[in-house]
Structures are given as C-alpha cells and as structure tokens.
C-alpha cells in the first residue's frame, strides 16, 4: 500500500463527526502549545521540497484559523489522536496536610483563587459535621469552578462576559442525540447541544462520547442567546461538592489578623453592628487598613473588650454602647450579641502605630460573625460563629 503523504495525513485528521468550524474552535487554544512542539517540524524535515510547496500553497489559501487547525491536526496525526493533547486549564487539587479538632491545613495545587500552590488554613464549622478530607473536596470543587469560569470567559471572549453565563452544577440524567437532560438538585432541565459545542474534562478537550448519565457537569451558554450551548465541562467530583447550598458556611478560611500577627481571623458572614457613616464610626479615618477579631468579654458606654485567638485582649473605644444599641433592636430578626460571640473590628492607622491599640476615631466597622445567616426566618435558622 502506498504510504500516505503529509498532506493526506493532515487533511484526514479532522474527526469524521466534527464540522470544520467546530474543529477550528476546538483547536484554537492549542496554538500556544503547538508552537513549542517539534513533532510537526520533524515531519516537514522528512518531506521533500515539492510536496512541502504543494502543501503550503494550499494552506496559504485557507482561512487563518483553518490553516492553524490543520497544522495542529498534523501533530495529532502522528500520535494517532483526533487532535493534539494540551491543557485548557491546570487541574486543581486539595489534600489534607494536617488537621486537629475543627482546624485543618489544606495543601493546594493549581488553585488560583487561593494563590495557586499554597497551604490554606481553614476552620471547619462544628455544626457541619464535615471531616478535614471532606472539607478539602469542597475546596477543590471551588478551585475547579474558578478555573472553568476563567477558561470559559477567556475562550469565548465577546460571547461569554460573566460567570452567570457558566451554569453549574448539574447531574446528567440522560443523553439522547443532541438532547441532554440535567438535574440541578431540585428540578430537571433540558438543553440542546450542537455541532459547535465544545466538550472538556480535566482541563483538556474531549468528545461528546466522554459525557454520560451520572456525570457532574457545568455548561456555558451564549451571552445573547441563552439556549446556545457553547461548551459542556465534565467536573471531577460528585455533584454535592459543587452545590452552593451544601457547602455554605461549612468551613471558613483562616488568615493572620493584620492588626495582631499572633492571632488569626476567619472569613465568615457577618452582620453590621457599626459601619462607616453611622454615629461612632469614622468614614474619614486615614491610614492603612487593619483588622482584629475576638470573642466578646465585656462592653460599656465607652468601649467593649474582645479576646483574640492568641489570648490577647483588645479594648475598642466607642462613643456609645454599640452592643446595647444593637441588642435593643436591629433589622436582623432580634439577634443579640452576648459574651463569647465573635466580633470583627476594622480600623485605619498610620503604619508606625501600635496596631494592637485602637482609638475611637480610627474604627471603621464592627461586625458580628455568623456561621449561618437566614434573613427570611431571622434568628430561627441563623447561627452565630464561635471559636
């Protein structure tokens, strides 16, 4: 049998069930990596000059991206795949490095929203019942969602402009031709894919055959035509880890307090006790922004005292008894502040100041930390955060 020419191998490398336009779209992102791949150059070096000239004459008359697609397909032809293997995004991972009681250190890789490759300290909400290992999976899911959203908005520029155009999570119930039935945890949803729909998994392109009933997916819709499915992305973990309801306030990221490096502060939901613009707060405070948190020890008409996680007490001067005022009536369903409730205090000071000492005219806000907030039912289902 006569050996296939380079031209034949290139032109035949497009998958039979894929249109030219879809194939071009799928391979555009590979250009960056293809530039550094020597395989294609090796093929050209073994092809005689006449055949090279004939090939490039044809490539010259093709649309720019079509020509790029054929070149990348050539890389795939020698490896026996439909198109070149390359990463759309790096797969995030989260593993438990250490844990004690309700705290854990999670080792992250490729998680840009938390700083890439780093260690993340978290406090696990006692009421959640989560183990450190389960918490790591929720964090990995958050990282993966962020990676998918970043990829989609960069890939479909002008067609997907906001995270709201990337819909997730869904569990596939059925795939019948171009009709896909999804479930979002409460109701069924039906979507139609098309010849231009892109499929991805683990940060790489796949074919439609790679998705099946039982898979957890996100899908990307066109900004102007919400029925036009641009991409379907197969997610790595079970559905529950991506659900915004299931992990809400299950864990809190822990950071060093800028106002006291020996203590840590958590990123949790909160209720305003005193905020900029109210009597006693100082919207005109100047200097750098600092933060301390602590459990309430006592309060009076002129100050309240909190104890941070390192055991240090901080006296926060006020122009009135803001704790008593909050407890007398608020818009949060009569939630009150009691001893041992955790308060977050932000303030501004010059860099040369002793940041553990706060003056009344420096306070910007005081907030009550919450493990869970239910604005509809007030204190019935709301839970205050405690150490």
mmCIF file of C-alpha atoms in Angstrom:
data_model
loop_
_atom_site.group_PDB
_atom_site.id
_atom_site.type_symbol
_atom_site.label_atom_id
_atom_site.label_comp_id
_atom_site.label_asym_id
_atom_site.label_seq_id
_atom_site.Cartn_x
_atom_site.Cartn_y
_atom_site.Cartn_z
ATOM 1 C CA UNK A 1 0.000 0.000 0.000
ATOM 2 C CA UNK A 2 1.280 3.442 -0.878
ATOM 3 C CA UNK A 3 2.267 5.461 2.206
ATOM 4 C CA UNK A 4 0.007 8.456 2.886
ATOM 5 C CA UNK A 5 1.520 11.811 2.058
ATOM 6 C CA UNK A 6 1.880 14.521 4.659
ATOM 7 C CA UNK A 7 -0.927 16.465 3.008
ATOM 8 C CA UNK A 8 -3.247 13.481 3.153
ATOM 9 C CA UNK A 9 -2.467 12.825 6.793
ATOM 10 C CA UNK A 10 -3.123 16.457 7.696
ATOM 11 C CA UNK A 11 -6.372 16.825 5.792
ATOM 12 C CA UNK A 12 -7.721 13.499 7.012
ATOM 13 C CA UNK A 13 -7.024 14.142 10.673
ATOM 14 C CA UNK A 14 -10.251 16.002 11.402
ATOM 15 C CA UNK A 15 -12.703 13.761 13.308
ATOM 16 C CA UNK A 16 -15.378 12.456 10.947
ATOM 17 C CA UNK A 17 -18.231 13.545 13.213
ATOM 18 C CA UNK A 18 -16.970 17.110 13.633
ATOM 19 C CA UNK A 19 -17.602 20.084 11.369
ATOM 20 C CA UNK A 20 -14.749 22.268 10.159
ATOM 21 C CA UNK A 21 -15.966 25.177 12.269
ATOM 22 C CA UNK A 22 -16.238 23.092 15.442
ATOM 23 C CA UNK A 23 -12.824 21.565 14.836
ATOM 24 C CA UNK A 24 -11.298 25.016 14.311
ATOM 25 C CA UNK A 25 -12.879 26.273 17.527
ATOM 26 C CA UNK A 26 -11.622 23.292 19.484
ATOM 27 C CA UNK A 27 -8.057 23.647 18.304
ATOM 28 C CA UNK A 28 -7.534 27.418 18.514
ATOM 29 C CA UNK A 29 -6.397 27.208 22.123
ATOM 30 C CA UNK A 30 -3.700 24.691 21.149
ATOM 31 C CA UNK A 31 -1.733 27.159 19.047
ATOM 32 C CA UNK A 32 0.227 28.344 22.044
ATOM 33 C CA UNK A 33 1.470 24.868 22.870
ATOM 34 C CA UNK A 34 1.844 23.745 19.269
ATOM 35 C CA UNK A 35 4.423 26.470 18.732
ATOM 36 C CA UNK A 36 6.781 24.693 21.060
ATOM 37 C CA UNK A 37 6.156 21.210 19.700
ATOM 38 C CA UNK A 38 8.886 19.832 17.440
ATOM 39 C CA UNK A 39 6.852 16.938 16.026
ATOM 40 C CA UNK A 40 5.410 18.922 13.157
ATOM 41 C CA UNK A 41 8.837 20.320 12.276
ATOM 42 C CA UNK A 42 10.242 16.806 12.243
ATOM 43 C CA UNK A 43 7.619 15.747 9.716
ATOM 44 C CA UNK A 44 8.375 18.710 7.489
ATOM 45 C CA UNK A 45 12.096 17.928 7.580
ATOM 46 C CA UNK A 46 11.371 14.441 6.193
ATOM 47 C CA UNK A 47 9.063 15.672 3.429
ATOM 48 C CA UNK A 48 10.522 16.545 0.029
ATOM 49 C CA UNK A 49 10.513 20.135 -1.192
ATOM 50 C CA UNK A 50 7.918 19.591 -3.924
ATOM 51 C CA UNK A 51 5.346 18.184 -1.502
ATOM 52 C CA UNK A 52 6.060 20.939 1.016
ATOM 53 C CA UNK A 53 5.462 23.617 -1.574
ATOM 54 C CA UNK A 54 2.239 21.968 -2.724
ATOM 55 C CA UNK A 55 1.001 21.763 0.883
ATOM 56 C CA UNK A 56 1.796 25.340 1.842
ATOM 57 C CA UNK A 57 0.268 26.677 -1.366
ATOM 58 C CA UNK A 58 -2.994 25.144 -0.185
ATOM 59 C CA UNK A 59 -2.557 26.333 3.388
ATOM 60 C CA UNK A 60 -1.995 29.873 2.125
ATOM 61 C CA UNK A 61 -5.482 29.977 0.641
ATOM 62 C CA UNK A 62 -7.232 28.669 3.738
ATOM 63 C CA UNK A 63 -8.687 30.947 6.418
ATOM 64 C CA UNK A 64 -6.101 31.673 9.112
ATOM 65 C CA UNK A 65 -7.653 29.555 11.844
ATOM 66 C CA UNK A 66 -8.422 26.722 9.428
ATOM 67 C CA UNK A 67 -4.767 26.576 8.486
ATOM 68 C CA UNK A 68 -3.784 26.566 12.155
ATOM 69 C CA UNK A 69 -6.239 23.749 12.782
ATOM 70 C CA UNK A 70 -4.757 21.626 10.008
ATOM 71 C CA UNK A 71 -1.265 22.144 11.366
ATOM 72 C CA UNK A 72 -2.329 21.118 14.863
ATOM 73 C CA UNK A 73 -4.200 18.188 13.373
ATOM 74 C CA UNK A 74 -0.919 17.171 11.813
ATOM 75 C CA UNK A 75 0.583 16.928 15.266
ATOM 76 C CA UNK A 76 -2.278 14.684 16.237
ATOM 77 C CA UNK A 77 -1.968 12.542 13.110
ATOM 78 C CA UNK A 78 1.418 11.228 14.115
ATOM 79 C CA UNK A 79 0.212 10.440 17.631
ATOM 80 C CA UNK A 80 -2.934 8.652 16.455
ATOM 81 C CA UNK A 81 -5.398 11.001 18.186
ATOM 82 C CA UNK A 82 -8.110 13.227 16.817
ATOM 83 C CA UNK A 83 -6.394 16.409 17.912
ATOM 84 C CA UNK A 84 -3.353 17.472 19.877
ATOM 85 C CA UNK A 85 -3.356 16.891 23.639
ATOM 86 C CA UNK A 86 -2.948 20.107 25.586
ATOM 87 C CA UNK A 87 -4.219 21.694 28.757
ATOM 88 C CA UNK A 88 -7.004 24.285 28.761
ATOM 89 C CA UNK A 89 -6.502 24.743 32.496
ATOM 90 C CA UNK A 90 -4.407 23.004 35.129
ATOM 91 C CA UNK A 91 -6.370 20.565 37.253
ATOM 92 C CA UNK A 92 -6.743 21.887 40.835
ATOM 93 C CA UNK A 93 -6.208 19.534 43.762
ATOM 94 C CA UNK A 94 -6.689 19.932 47.511
ATOM 95 C CA UNK A 95 -5.342 17.448 50.067
ATOM 96 C CA UNK A 96 -5.188 17.454 53.855
ATOM 97 C CA UNK A 97 -1.684 18.174 55.086
ATOM 98 C CA UNK A 98 -2.589 18.223 58.772
ATOM 99 C CA UNK A 99 -5.689 18.554 60.962
ATOM 100 C CA UNK A 100 -6.577 18.991 64.616
ATOM 101 C CA UNK A 101 -10.036 19.319 66.159
ATOM 102 C CA UNK A 102 -12.001 21.607 63.835
ATOM 103 C CA UNK A 103 -8.993 23.072 62.005
ATOM 104 C CA UNK A 104 -7.010 21.837 59.033
ATOM 105 C CA UNK A 105 -4.147 22.816 56.764
ATOM 106 C CA UNK A 106 -5.093 22.050 53.143
ATOM 107 C CA UNK A 107 -2.346 21.730 50.539
ATOM 108 C CA UNK A 108 -3.440 23.249 47.233
ATOM 109 C CA UNK A 109 -2.133 22.890 43.705
ATOM 110 C CA UNK A 110 -3.260 24.972 40.723
ATOM 111 C CA UNK A 111 -5.864 26.840 42.750
ATOM 112 C CA UNK A 112 -5.583 30.440 41.597
ATOM 113 C CA UNK A 113 -8.387 31.830 43.732
ATOM 114 C CA UNK A 114 -6.397 30.956 46.869
ATOM 115 C CA UNK A 115 -2.969 31.860 45.483
ATOM 116 C CA UNK A 116 -2.024 28.898 43.277
ATOM 117 C CA UNK A 117 0.187 26.327 45.012
ATOM 118 C CA UNK A 118 -0.086 27.088 48.695
ATOM 119 C CA UNK A 119 -1.229 25.908 52.098
ATOM 120 C CA UNK A 120 -4.706 27.016 53.139
ATOM 121 C CA UNK A 121 -5.669 27.146 56.815
ATOM 122 C CA UNK A 122 -9.360 26.502 57.403
ATOM 123 C CA UNK A 123 -11.686 26.333 60.375
ATOM 124 C CA UNK A 124 -14.400 23.696 59.926
ATOM 125 C CA UNK A 125 -17.839 24.685 61.128
ATOM 126 C CA UNK A 126 -18.601 22.329 64.018
ATOM 127 C CA UNK A 127 -22.261 22.127 63.059
ATOM 128 C CA UNK A 128 -21.418 20.969 59.522
ATOM 129 C CA UNK A 129 -20.172 17.565 60.637
ATOM 130 C CA UNK A 130 -17.525 17.627 57.897
ATOM 131 C CA UNK A 131 -14.203 15.846 58.202
ATOM 132 C CA UNK A 132 -10.983 17.513 57.059
ATOM 133 C CA UNK A 133 -10.923 15.238 53.989
ATOM 134 C CA UNK A 134 -14.478 16.225 53.004
ATOM 135 C CA UNK A 135 -13.630 19.888 53.521
ATOM 136 C CA UNK A 136 -10.676 19.520 51.143
ATOM 137 C CA UNK A 137 -13.030 18.202 48.455
ATOM 138 C CA UNK A 138 -15.311 21.238 48.795
ATOM 139 C CA UNK A 139 -12.289 23.500 48.458
ATOM 140 C CA UNK A 140 -11.066 21.591 45.392
ATOM 141 C CA UNK A 141 -14.516 21.960 43.846
ATOM 142 C CA UNK A 142 -14.418 25.718 44.432
ATOM 143 C CA UNK A 143 -10.993 25.881 42.785
ATOM 144 C CA UNK A 144 -12.201 23.871 39.790
ATOM 145 C CA UNK A 145 -15.245 26.099 39.338
ATOM 146 C CA UNK A 146 -12.979 29.144 39.331
ATOM 147 C CA UNK A 147 -10.670 27.528 36.743
ATOM 148 C CA UNK A 148 -13.574 26.601 34.456
ATOM 149 C CA UNK A 149 -15.080 30.083 34.683
ATOM 150 C CA UNK A 150 -11.738 31.742 33.904
ATOM 151 C CA UNK A 151 -11.192 29.455 30.915
ATOM 152 C CA UNK A 152 -14.700 29.978 29.537
ATOM 153 C CA UNK A 153 -14.582 33.761 29.751
ATOM 154 C CA UNK A 154 -11.141 33.842 28.095
ATOM 155 C CA UNK A 155 -12.077 31.339 25.374
ATOM 156 C CA UNK A 156 -15.438 32.822 24.411
ATOM 157 C CA UNK A 157 -14.482 36.474 24.513
ATOM 158 C CA UNK A 158 -17.372 38.658 23.432
ATOM 159 C CA UNK A 159 -19.775 35.727 23.740
ATOM 160 C CA UNK A 160 -19.485 34.951 27.454
ATOM 161 C CA UNK A 161 -18.881 38.000 29.619
ATOM 162 C CA UNK A 162 -19.884 36.959 33.104
ATOM 163 C CA UNK A 163 -19.756 33.980 35.425
ATOM 164 C CA UNK A 164 -23.566 33.916 35.204
ATOM 165 C CA UNK A 165 -23.181 32.531 31.663
ATOM 166 C CA UNK A 166 -21.426 29.462 33.118
ATOM 167 C CA UNK A 167 -24.138 27.343 34.700
ATOM 168 C CA UNK A 168 -23.331 24.734 37.345
ATOM 169 C CA UNK A 169 -23.532 22.246 38.850
ATOM 170 C CA UNK A 170 -25.759 19.749 37.089
ATOM 171 C CA UNK A 171 -26.013 15.982 37.130
ATOM 172 C CA UNK A 172 -26.627 14.415 33.725
ATOM 173 C CA UNK A 173 -29.779 12.313 33.714
ATOM 174 C CA UNK A 174 -29.788 11.296 30.053
ATOM 175 C CA UNK A 175 -28.037 11.939 26.738
ATOM 176 C CA UNK A 176 -30.165 11.293 23.662
ATOM 177 C CA UNK A 177 -28.610 12.624 20.483
ATOM 178 C CA UNK A 178 -28.267 16.377 20.891
ATOM 179 C CA UNK A 179 -30.771 16.454 23.759
ATOM 180 C CA UNK A 180 -29.316 16.344 27.260
ATOM 181 C CA UNK A 181 -31.409 16.146 30.417
ATOM 182 C CA UNK A 182 -29.870 17.666 33.535
ATOM 183 C CA UNK A 183 -30.821 17.903 37.203
ATOM 184 C CA UNK A 184 -29.744 20.795 39.427
ATOM 185 C CA UNK A 185 -30.690 19.128 42.695
ATOM 186 C CA UNK A 186 -34.281 20.327 42.658
ATOM 187 C CA UNK A 187 -35.603 20.206 39.109
ATOM 188 C CA UNK A 188 -34.926 18.815 35.648
ATOM 189 C CA UNK A 189 -33.552 20.983 32.868
ATOM 190 C CA UNK A 190 -33.311 20.198 29.159
ATOM 191 C CA UNK A 191 -30.634 21.605 26.850
ATOM 192 C CA UNK A 192 -29.700 21.087 23.210
ATOM 193 C CA UNK A 193 -26.087 20.819 22.093
ATOM 194 C CA UNK A 194 -24.973 21.448 18.534
ATOM 195 C CA UNK A 195 -22.101 20.811 16.148
ATOM 196 C CA UNK A 196 -20.180 23.768 17.602
ATOM 197 C CA UNK A 197 -20.455 22.732 21.245
ATOM 198 C CA UNK A 198 -17.087 22.104 22.888
ATOM 199 C CA UNK A 199 -16.606 19.304 25.431
ATOM 200 C CA UNK A 200 -13.891 19.348 28.076
ATOM 201 C CA UNK A 201 -12.772 17.318 31.093
ATOM 202 C CA UNK A 202 -9.741 17.524 33.378
ATOM 203 C CA UNK A 203 -8.622 20.680 31.601
ATOM 204 C CA UNK A 204 -8.463 19.021 28.172
ATOM 205 C CA UNK A 205 -10.732 18.696 25.153
ATOM 206 C CA UNK A 206 -12.765 15.509 24.831
ATOM 207 C CA UNK A 207 -15.506 14.284 22.534
ATOM 208 C CA UNK A 208 -19.204 14.145 23.266
ATOM 209 C CA UNK A 209 -18.846 10.419 23.959
ATOM 210 C CA UNK A 210 -16.887 11.263 27.128
ATOM 211 C CA UNK A 211 -20.001 12.572 28.910
ATOM 212 C CA UNK A 212 -22.704 10.239 30.148
ATOM 213 C CA UNK A 213 -25.578 9.883 32.588
ATOM 214 C CA UNK A 214 -24.366 10.301 36.163
ATOM 215 C CA UNK A 215 -21.622 12.806 35.323
ATOM 216 C CA UNK A 216 -21.483 16.152 37.080
ATOM 217 C CA UNK A 217 -21.118 18.986 34.570
ATOM 218 C CA UNK A 218 -21.126 22.721 34.050
ATOM 219 C CA UNK A 219 -22.224 24.223 30.785
ATOM 220 C CA UNK A 220 -21.538 27.533 29.091
ATOM 221 C CA UNK A 221 -24.248 29.478 27.289
ATOM 222 C CA UNK A 222 -24.008 32.364 24.873
ATOM 223 C CA UNK A 223 -24.489 35.747 26.496
ATOM 224 C CA UNK A 224 -27.113 36.862 23.957
ATOM 225 C CA UNK A 225 -28.704 33.507 23.185
ATOM 226 C CA UNK A 226 -29.160 31.607 26.424
ATOM 227 C CA UNK A 227 -30.268 28.496 24.515
ATOM 228 C CA UNK A 228 -26.985 28.271 22.577
ATOM 229 C CA UNK A 229 -24.672 25.900 24.462
ATOM 230 C CA UNK A 230 -21.050 26.890 23.832
ATOM 231 C CA UNK A 231 -19.409 24.202 25.974
ATOM 232 C CA UNK A 232 -20.054 21.363 28.388
ATOM 233 C CA UNK A 233 -17.413 20.698 31.037
ATOM 234 C CA UNK A 234 -17.268 17.431 32.937
ATOM 235 C CA UNK A 235 -16.375 18.105 36.574
ATOM 236 C CA UNK A 236 -14.148 15.836 38.648
ATOM 237 C CA UNK A 237 -16.074 15.386 41.892
ATOM 238 C CA UNK A 238 -19.613 14.257 42.768
ATOM 239 C CA UNK A 239 -22.438 16.755 42.452
ATOM 240 C CA UNK A 240 -22.730 17.619 46.155
ATOM 241 C CA UNK A 241 -19.287 19.226 46.341
ATOM 242 C CA UNK A 242 -20.229 21.883 43.774
ATOM 243 C CA UNK A 243 -23.629 22.756 45.186
ATOM 244 C CA UNK A 244 -23.599 26.296 46.563
ATOM 245 C CA UNK A 245 -26.134 25.291 49.208
ATOM 246 C CA UNK A 246 -24.370 22.212 50.570
ATOM 247 C CA UNK A 247 -21.056 23.885 51.434
ATOM 248 C CA UNK A 248 -22.409 27.258 52.534
ATOM 249 C CA UNK A 249 -20.578 28.202 55.725
ATOM 250 C CA UNK A 250 -19.288 24.635 56.152
ATOM 251 C CA UNK A 251 -15.781 25.985 56.561
ATOM 252 C CA UNK A 252 -14.025 29.309 56.914
ATOM 253 C CA UNK A 253 -10.657 30.359 55.538
ATOM 254 C CA UNK A 254 -8.289 31.427 58.306
ATOM 255 C CA UNK A 255 -5.740 34.219 57.875
ATOM 256 C CA UNK A 256 -3.370 36.136 60.118
ATOM 257 C CA UNK A 257 -5.046 39.235 61.549
ATOM 258 C CA UNK A 258 -3.383 42.348 60.153
ATOM 259 C CA UNK A 259 -3.909 44.090 63.487
ATOM 260 C CA UNK A 260 -2.296 41.265 65.502
ATOM 261 C CA UNK A 261 0.049 38.856 63.636
ATOM 262 C CA UNK A 262 -0.093 36.430 66.582
ATOM 263 C CA UNK A 263 -3.835 35.888 66.124
ATOM 264 C CA UNK A 264 -5.939 34.654 63.238
ATOM 265 C CA UNK A 265 -9.091 35.993 61.637
ATOM 266 C CA UNK A 266 -11.671 33.991 59.701
ATOM 267 C CA UNK A 267 -13.573 34.968 56.564
ATOM 268 C CA UNK A 268 -17.176 34.427 57.603
ATOM 269 C CA UNK A 269 -20.547 36.028 57.002
ATOM 270 C CA UNK A 270 -21.348 38.883 59.336
ATOM 271 C CA UNK A 271 -23.965 41.351 60.499
ATOM 272 C CA UNK A 272 -23.280 45.076 60.803
ATOM 273 C CA UNK A 273 -23.062 46.321 64.361
ATOM 274 C CA UNK A 274 -21.363 49.572 63.447
ATOM 275 C CA UNK A 275 -20.316 50.615 59.977
ATOM 276 C CA UNK A 276 -18.870 53.622 58.213
ATOM 277 C CA UNK A 277 -21.283 56.550 58.193
ATOM 278 C CA UNK A 278 -23.032 55.736 61.465
ATOM 279 C CA UNK A 279 -22.590 57.659 64.679
ATOM 280 C CA UNK A 280 -19.410 56.410 66.263
ATOM 281 C CA UNK A 281 -17.890 55.121 63.007
ATOM 282 C CA UNK A 282 -15.307 57.174 61.163
ATOM 283 C CA UNK A 283 -15.557 57.331 57.373
ATOM 284 C CA UNK A 284 -12.798 59.944 57.420
ATOM 285 C CA UNK A 285 -10.313 57.705 59.241
ATOM 286 C CA UNK A 286 -6.952 57.700 57.470
ATOM 287 C CA UNK A 287 -4.002 55.344 57.251
ATOM 288 C CA UNK A 288 -3.664 51.676 56.393
ATOM 289 C CA UNK A 289 -6.494 49.202 56.891
ATOM 290 C CA UNK A 290 -6.212 46.752 59.811
ATOM 291 C CA UNK A 291 -8.400 44.033 61.271
ATOM 292 C CA UNK A 292 -8.721 42.170 64.545
ATOM 293 C CA UNK A 293 -11.275 39.618 65.741
ATOM 294 C CA UNK A 294 -12.105 38.334 69.158
ATOM 295 C CA UNK A 295 -14.703 36.888 71.480
ATOM 296 C CA UNK A 296 -16.662 39.492 73.443
ATOM 297 C CA UNK A 297 -15.549 39.812 77.059
ATOM 298 C CA UNK A 298 -17.456 42.905 78.192
ATOM 299 C CA UNK A 299 -18.991 46.163 76.972
ATOM 300 C CA UNK A 300 -19.880 49.588 78.345
ATOM 301 C CA UNK A 301 -20.944 53.033 77.180
ATOM 302 C CA UNK A 302 -17.384 53.923 76.202
ATOM 303 C CA UNK A 303 -15.777 50.684 74.995
ATOM 304 C CA UNK A 304 -16.025 46.949 74.507
ATOM 305 C CA UNK A 305 -13.353 44.327 75.103
ATOM 306 C CA UNK A 306 -12.596 41.282 72.978
ATOM 307 C CA UNK A 307 -10.087 38.432 73.337
ATOM 308 C CA UNK A 308 -8.383 37.207 70.154
ATOM 309 C CA UNK A 309 -7.283 33.663 69.342
ATOM 310 C CA UNK A 310 -3.813 34.243 70.813
ATOM 311 C CA UNK A 311 -5.367 35.156 74.181
ATOM 312 C CA UNK A 312 -4.643 38.887 73.918
ATOM 313 C CA UNK A 313 -7.421 41.285 74.969
ATOM 314 C CA UNK A 314 -8.179 44.409 72.952
ATOM 315 C CA UNK A 315 -10.159 47.383 74.257
ATOM 316 C CA UNK A 316 -12.125 49.070 71.462
ATOM 317 C CA UNK A 317 -13.187 52.632 72.402
ATOM 318 C CA UNK A 318 -16.632 53.769 71.231
ATOM 319 C CA UNK A 319 -18.696 56.955 71.582
ATOM 320 C CA UNK A 320 -21.696 54.953 72.810
ATOM 321 C CA UNK A 321 -22.614 51.444 73.936
ATOM 322 C CA UNK A 322 -22.984 49.984 70.453
ATOM 323 C CA UNK A 323 -23.552 46.460 71.806
ATOM 324 C CA UNK A 324 -26.524 47.554 73.929
ATOM 325 C CA UNK A 325 -27.898 49.570 70.999
ATOM 326 C CA UNK A 326 -27.684 46.536 68.701
ATOM 327 C CA UNK A 327 -29.372 44.310 71.288
ATOM 328 C CA UNK A 328 -32.186 46.822 71.812
ATOM 329 C CA UNK A 329 -33.388 46.256 68.254
ATOM 330 C CA UNK A 330 -31.962 45.584 64.805
ATOM 331 C CA UNK A 331 -33.041 44.580 61.320
ATOM 332 C CA UNK A 332 -31.773 41.005 61.633
ATOM 333 C CA UNK A 333 -34.656 39.416 63.487
ATOM 334 C CA UNK A 334 -33.740 40.373 67.065
ATOM 335 C CA UNK A 335 -30.398 38.600 67.037
ATOM 336 C CA UNK A 336 -28.450 39.742 70.100
ATOM 337 C CA UNK A 337 -24.747 39.934 70.953
ATOM 338 C CA UNK A 338 -23.661 38.034 74.046
ATOM 339 C CA UNK A 339 -20.438 37.168 75.838
ATOM 340 C CA UNK A 340 -18.191 34.889 73.723
ATOM 341 C CA UNK A 341 -19.796 35.979 70.461
ATOM 342 C CA UNK A 342 -17.058 36.859 67.959
ATOM 343 C CA UNK A 343 -16.744 40.432 66.715
ATOM 344 C CA UNK A 344 -14.694 41.670 63.774
ATOM 345 C CA UNK A 345 -13.227 45.163 64.041
ATOM 346 C CA UNK A 346 -11.677 47.090 61.142
ATOM 347 C CA UNK A 347 -9.822 50.347 61.592
ATOM 348 C CA UNK A 348 -7.259 52.638 59.955
ATOM 349 C CA UNK A 349 -3.947 53.711 61.424
ATOM 350 C CA UNK A 350 -0.558 55.051 60.340
ATOM 351 C CA UNK A 351 1.941 52.263 59.643
ATOM 352 C CA UNK A 352 4.035 53.411 62.623
ATOM 353 C CA UNK A 353 1.189 52.975 65.137
ATOM 354 C CA UNK A 354 0.839 50.110 67.614
ATOM 355 C CA UNK A 355 -1.822 48.171 65.743
ATOM 356 C CA UNK A 356 -2.929 46.299 68.837
ATOM 357 C CA UNK A 357 -4.172 49.583 70.351
ATOM 358 C CA UNK A 358 -7.232 51.111 68.689
ATOM 359 C CA UNK A 359 -8.531 54.658 69.152
ATOM 360 C CA UNK A 360 -12.189 55.616 68.856
ATOM 361 C CA UNK A 361 -11.601 57.893 65.867
ATOM 362 C CA UNK A 362 -9.903 55.077 63.945
ATOM 363 C CA UNK A 363 -12.705 52.496 63.955
ATOM 364 C CA UNK A 364 -14.346 51.888 60.565
ATOM 365 C CA UNK A 365 -16.645 48.978 61.278
ATOM 366 C CA UNK A 366 -17.709 46.417 63.869
ATOM 367 C CA UNK A 367 -19.424 43.220 62.743
ATOM 368 C CA UNK A 368 -20.893 40.148 64.411
ATOM 369 C CA UNK A 369 -19.538 36.966 62.800
ATOM 370 C CA UNK A 370 -22.087 34.379 61.720
ATOM 371 C CA UNK A 371 -21.840 30.704 60.827
ATOM 372 C CA UNK A 372 -25.148 30.950 59.011
ATOM 373 C CA UNK A 373 -27.470 33.795 58.117
ATOM 374 C CA UNK A 374 -31.143 33.326 57.350
ATOM 375 C CA UNK A 375 -32.656 36.737 56.595
ATOM 376 C CA UNK A 376 -36.063 35.187 55.887
ATOM 377 C CA UNK A 377 -36.549 33.464 59.226
ATOM 378 C CA UNK A 378 -34.332 35.683 61.365
ATOM 379 C CA UNK A 379 -32.777 34.066 64.434
ATOM 380 C CA UNK A 380 -34.635 30.776 63.986
ATOM 381 C CA UNK A 381 -32.145 29.389 61.447
ATOM 382 C CA UNK A 382 -29.318 31.881 61.855
ATOM 383 C CA UNK A 383 -26.244 30.765 63.783
ATOM 384 C CA UNK A 384 -23.526 32.883 65.350
ATOM 385 C CA UNK A 385 -19.901 31.963 64.829
ATOM 386 C CA UNK A 386 -17.914 30.822 67.877
ATOM 387 C CA UNK A 387 -14.333 29.695 68.379
#
